[in-house]
Structure formats: structure tokens, C-alpha cells
Amino acid sequence: MQAVLDRSVERQALGVRLVQVAYNTRSMSLYTKLGFATREPLAAIQGKPLLMLLKGFDVRGAVAADMDECNRLCSQVHGHDRGGELRDAIALGSARVVERGGRITAYTTGIGIFGHSVAVSNEDLIALIASAEQFSGNGFLVPLRNDELLRWCFEQRLRMVYMLNLMALGFYQEPRGPFLASIGY
């Protein structure tokens, strides 16, 4: 971990983020001693894909022309974009967007622990989750304080299987909109 932190200093990174599994108290102790602060408790949600389309929410595959609008949305929510990951997900065909009123209101690089999602509203985020053909990896990561989204997940018979913590060292902007975290934050 010290090598990672040294590399971030060499690259002049504004901050470092990680996702820590809550039951691993040794890693929590290590990261805290290294200066990381817990910023967001997360729930790993699993279940069968819902394969639902919500009326009024146009969900489609993302294309390269969506990059600027998606990057603006991510910057609005997190204070930075994740353009490299988004570009890769578009190339792989896993990126999806929600359009309402002629604009992109949510995007995902994939509903799962390796993908991230941001949205204007919980309804837009729900449209992405509801339409997902799969939940990749070991489920998807919902911030625990987004109780509206958690309730919806539980109403859909999705289940929480374990908890994690989003931790940060250095720059961290409190999210300004709904999101799903990724372990590659």
C-alpha cells in the first residue's frame, strides 16, 4: 500500500480512494493509520437481474458521442470525471445511458462491483438497475445513506450480502447526486 501511495505522490494525484470490506478489521486499521478516512459505507447488493424497462426512461447503449455529457454528469456528482473507464466500457459495450427530456440523466459503465454509475435522480439510477441484463462481479455497491434506493432494491427482492467502506486520502468531494460505487473507484 505504501508503494501505491508513493506512486500517487509521484503522479501528483489529488487523492487516493479505495473500497474496504467492512468485516476486515485489519485492513481498516491499516488504511486508517495511513491517513485514509471513511467517506461512505456501502452495501453489496445481489439478486437476479430485474429486466424491467421503466416508462419515461429511455435506456440505451452508450456511444462515443455521449462522452462529454456523461463526463459532465460525473463531474457534477463527484467533482471529477472517469472518462478513461467510460471510454473502455463504451468500447466493450457495457456502458449504458438513461435519456429523459432530450438529455442524459444517468450512465453506467456496468451494474456491478467493477462498474460505476452516476445519475441526476434515484429514479434515473433505478432505470439503469432495473434494465440491467446482469449484475457483474459480486453484485453492485449502493451507498447505505441512500435509503430510498436501498428500499427499492429490497422491494425488488434484491438482498444485501455484505458491507464495505469507501475510503479516501486527500481530495474527496461529497457526492452531489445518486451513484453506485465500484471497487476500482
Short mmCIF file of C-alpha atoms in Angstrom, two decimals:
data_model
loop_
_atom_site.label_atom_id
_atom_site.label_comp_id
_atom_site.label_asym_id
_atom_site.label_seq_id
_atom_site.Cartn_x
_atom_site.Cartn_y
_atom_site.Cartn_z
CA MET A 1 0.00 0.00 0.00
CA GLN A 2 2.88 2.36 0.71
CA ALA A 3 4.12 1.83 -2.87
CA VAL A 4 0.69 2.85 -4.18
CA LEU A 5 0.73 5.98 -2.04
CA ASP A 6 4.29 6.81 -3.14
CA ARG A 7 3.23 6.45 -6.78
CA SER A 8 0.26 8.76 -6.22
CA VAL A 9 2.65 11.40 -4.85
CA GLU A 10 4.95 10.96 -7.87
CA ARG A 11 1.97 11.44 -10.19
CA GLN A 12 0.75 14.41 -8.14
CA ALA A 13 -2.66 12.82 -7.61
CA LEU A 14 -5.12 14.98 -5.70
CA GLY A 15 -6.28 11.97 -3.73
CA VAL A 16 -6.44 8.21 -3.41
CA ARG A 17 -9.61 6.19 -2.94
CA LEU A 18 -10.29 2.58 -2.11
CA VAL A 19 -13.14 0.30 -1.13
CA GLN A 20 -12.56 -1.72 2.03
CA VAL A 21 -14.62 -4.76 3.08
CA ALA A 22 -16.11 -3.83 6.47
CA TYR A 23 -15.52 -7.18 8.16
CA ASN A 24 -11.76 -6.96 7.52
CA THR A 25 -10.76 -5.04 10.63
CA ARG A 26 -7.03 -5.41 9.94
CA SER A 27 -7.28 -3.59 6.62
CA MET A 28 -9.47 -0.90 8.23
CA SER A 29 -6.76 -0.37 10.86
CA LEU A 30 -4.01 -0.21 8.23
CA TYR A 31 -5.82 2.24 5.96
CA THR A 32 -6.80 4.47 8.87
CA LYS A 33 -3.19 4.55 10.14
CA LEU A 34 -2.07 5.53 6.64
CA GLY A 35 -4.40 8.54 6.75
CA PHE A 36 -7.49 7.29 4.90
CA ALA A 37 -10.88 8.48 6.15
CA THR A 38 -14.11 6.54 5.78
CA ARG A 39 -16.32 8.59 3.49
CA GLU A 40 -19.21 6.32 2.55
CA PRO A 41 -20.49 2.99 3.89
CA LEU A 42 -21.66 0.74 1.05
CA ALA A 43 -23.91 -2.30 0.70
CA ALA A 44 -23.11 -5.09 -1.76
CA ILE A 45 -26.48 -5.90 -3.37
CA GLN A 46 -27.12 -9.18 -5.17
CA GLY A 47 -30.03 -10.94 -6.84
CA LYS A 48 -31.43 -11.87 -10.20
CA PRO A 49 -31.48 -9.13 -12.85
CA LEU A 50 -34.91 -7.50 -12.99
CA LEU A 51 -35.05 -6.96 -16.78
CA MET A 52 -37.58 -4.14 -16.44
CA LEU A 53 -37.99 -1.01 -18.55
CA LEU A 54 -39.46 1.97 -16.73
CA LYS A 55 -41.90 4.19 -18.60
CA GLY A 56 -40.44 7.58 -19.48
CA PHE A 57 -36.80 6.45 -19.11
CA ASP A 58 -35.04 5.64 -22.38
CA VAL A 59 -32.16 3.27 -21.54
CA ARG A 60 -29.73 2.53 -24.36
CA GLY A 61 -26.15 1.59 -25.01
CA ALA A 62 -23.71 4.47 -24.64
CA VAL A 63 -21.76 5.66 -27.68
CA ALA A 64 -18.64 7.80 -28.04
CA ALA A 65 -20.77 10.88 -28.76
CA ASP A 66 -22.17 10.59 -25.19
CA MET A 67 -18.75 11.01 -23.56
CA ASP A 68 -18.86 14.76 -22.94
CA GLU A 69 -22.34 14.74 -21.42
CA CYS A 70 -21.52 11.70 -19.24
CA ASN A 71 -18.26 13.27 -18.08
CA ARG A 72 -20.11 16.48 -17.14
CA LEU A 73 -22.61 14.44 -15.13
CA CYS A 74 -19.84 12.57 -13.29
CA SER A 75 -18.03 15.84 -12.56
CA GLN A 76 -21.26 17.31 -11.22
CA VAL A 77 -21.70 14.36 -8.83
CA HIS A 78 -18.09 13.57 -7.85
CA GLY A 79 -16.00 16.62 -8.77
CA HIS A 80 -14.08 14.74 -11.46
CA ASP A 81 -14.85 12.62 -14.50
CA ARG A 82 -13.99 8.99 -15.12
CA GLY A 83 -13.57 9.35 -18.86
CA GLY A 84 -10.99 6.58 -19.27
CA GLU A 85 -13.22 3.98 -17.65
CA LEU A 86 -16.23 5.24 -19.59
CA ARG A 87 -14.36 5.09 -22.90
CA ASP A 88 -13.29 1.49 -22.15
CA ALA A 89 -16.84 0.49 -21.18
CA ILE A 90 -18.24 2.01 -24.40
CA ALA A 91 -15.67 0.02 -26.40
CA LEU A 92 -16.64 -3.17 -24.52
CA GLY A 93 -20.36 -2.47 -24.98
CA SER A 94 -21.14 -2.44 -21.23
CA ALA A 95 -21.84 1.30 -20.85
CA ARG A 96 -25.49 2.40 -20.78
CA VAL A 97 -27.21 5.76 -20.51
CA VAL A 98 -30.64 6.99 -19.50
CA GLU A 99 -32.18 9.78 -21.55
CA ARG A 100 -35.06 11.93 -20.45
CA GLY A 101 -36.16 15.21 -21.92
CA GLY A 102 -33.50 15.08 -24.62
CA ARG A 103 -30.57 14.83 -22.23
CA ILE A 104 -28.55 12.13 -20.49
CA THR A 105 -29.68 11.85 -16.87
CA ALA A 106 -27.64 8.78 -15.86
CA TYR A 107 -24.91 6.49 -17.10
CA THR A 108 -23.20 3.31 -16.00
CA THR A 109 -20.07 1.50 -17.06
CA GLY A 110 -21.82 -1.65 -15.85
CA ILE A 111 -24.11 -2.54 -12.96
CA GLY A 112 -21.70 -4.49 -10.77
CA ILE A 113 -18.79 -4.07 -8.39
CA PHE A 114 -16.39 -3.29 -11.24
CA GLY A 115 -18.65 -0.66 -12.85
CA HIS A 116 -19.65 2.77 -11.61
CA SER A 117 -22.86 4.73 -12.16
CA VAL A 118 -23.97 8.33 -11.63
CA ALA A 119 -27.38 9.92 -12.04
CA VAL A 120 -29.38 13.10 -11.70
CA SER A 121 -32.01 11.32 -9.56
CA ASN A 122 -32.65 7.99 -7.88
CA GLU A 123 -35.33 7.31 -10.50
CA ASP A 124 -32.70 7.53 -13.24
CA LEU A 125 -30.38 5.23 -11.31
CA ILE A 126 -33.26 2.80 -10.74
CA ALA A 127 -33.93 2.77 -14.50
CA LEU A 128 -30.33 1.61 -15.07
CA ILE A 129 -30.50 -1.09 -12.40
CA ALA A 130 -33.97 -2.27 -13.48
CA SER A 131 -32.93 -2.68 -17.11
CA ALA A 132 -29.58 -4.38 -16.44
CA GLU A 133 -29.22 -7.75 -18.12
CA GLN A 134 -26.72 -8.81 -15.45
CA PHE A 135 -25.17 -7.68 -12.19
CA SER A 136 -21.49 -8.30 -12.91
CA GLY A 137 -18.97 -9.45 -10.36
CA ASN A 138 -20.36 -9.93 -6.90
CA GLY A 139 -23.36 -7.58 -7.18
CA PHE A 140 -23.41 -3.78 -7.13
CA LEU A 141 -22.47 -1.23 -4.47
CA VAL A 142 -25.15 1.08 -3.06
CA PRO A 143 -24.31 3.85 -0.56
CA LEU A 144 -26.05 2.97 2.72
CA ARG A 145 -27.27 6.51 3.23
CA ASN A 146 -29.29 6.30 0.00
CA ASP A 147 -32.16 4.70 1.90
CA GLU A 148 -34.65 5.37 -0.91
CA LEU A 149 -32.58 3.33 -3.36
CA LEU A 150 -31.91 0.59 -0.78
CA ARG A 151 -35.65 0.28 -0.03
CA TRP A 152 -36.39 -0.02 -3.75
CA CYS A 153 -33.74 -2.76 -4.08
CA PHE A 154 -35.23 -4.69 -1.17
CA GLU A 155 -38.76 -4.27 -2.58
CA GLN A 156 -37.44 -5.92 -5.76
CA ARG A 157 -36.24 -8.89 -3.67
CA LEU A 158 -32.59 -7.97 -4.10
CA ARG A 159 -30.54 -8.59 -0.96
CA MET A 160 -27.62 -7.07 0.90
CA VAL A 161 -24.85 -9.66 1.31
CA TYR A 162 -22.06 -7.66 2.98
CA MET A 163 -20.95 -4.13 3.72
CA LEU A 164 -17.94 -2.13 2.58
CA ASN A 165 -16.45 1.29 3.16
CA LEU A 166 -15.40 3.84 0.58
CA MET A 167 -12.26 5.46 1.97
CA ALA A 168 -10.29 8.45 0.73
CA LEU A 169 -6.95 10.10 1.36
CA GLY A 170 -6.66 13.65 0.04
CA PHE A 171 -9.27 15.24 -2.21
CA TYR A 172 -12.81 13.99 -1.79
CA GLN A 173 -15.95 15.82 -2.88
CA GLU A 174 -19.11 14.85 -1.07
CA PRO A 175 -21.28 13.34 -3.83
CA ARG A 176 -23.87 15.73 -5.26
CA GLY A 177 -26.21 13.12 -6.67
CA PRO A 178 -27.04 9.43 -6.67
CA PHE A 179 -24.29 6.98 -7.58
CA LEU A 180 -23.17 3.38 -7.42
CA ALA A 181 -19.55 2.91 -6.38
CA SER A 182 -17.08 0.49 -7.88
CA ILE A 183 -14.22 -1.35 -6.21
CA GLY A 184 -11.99 0.41 -8.73
CA TYR A 185 -13.35 3.74 -7.52
#
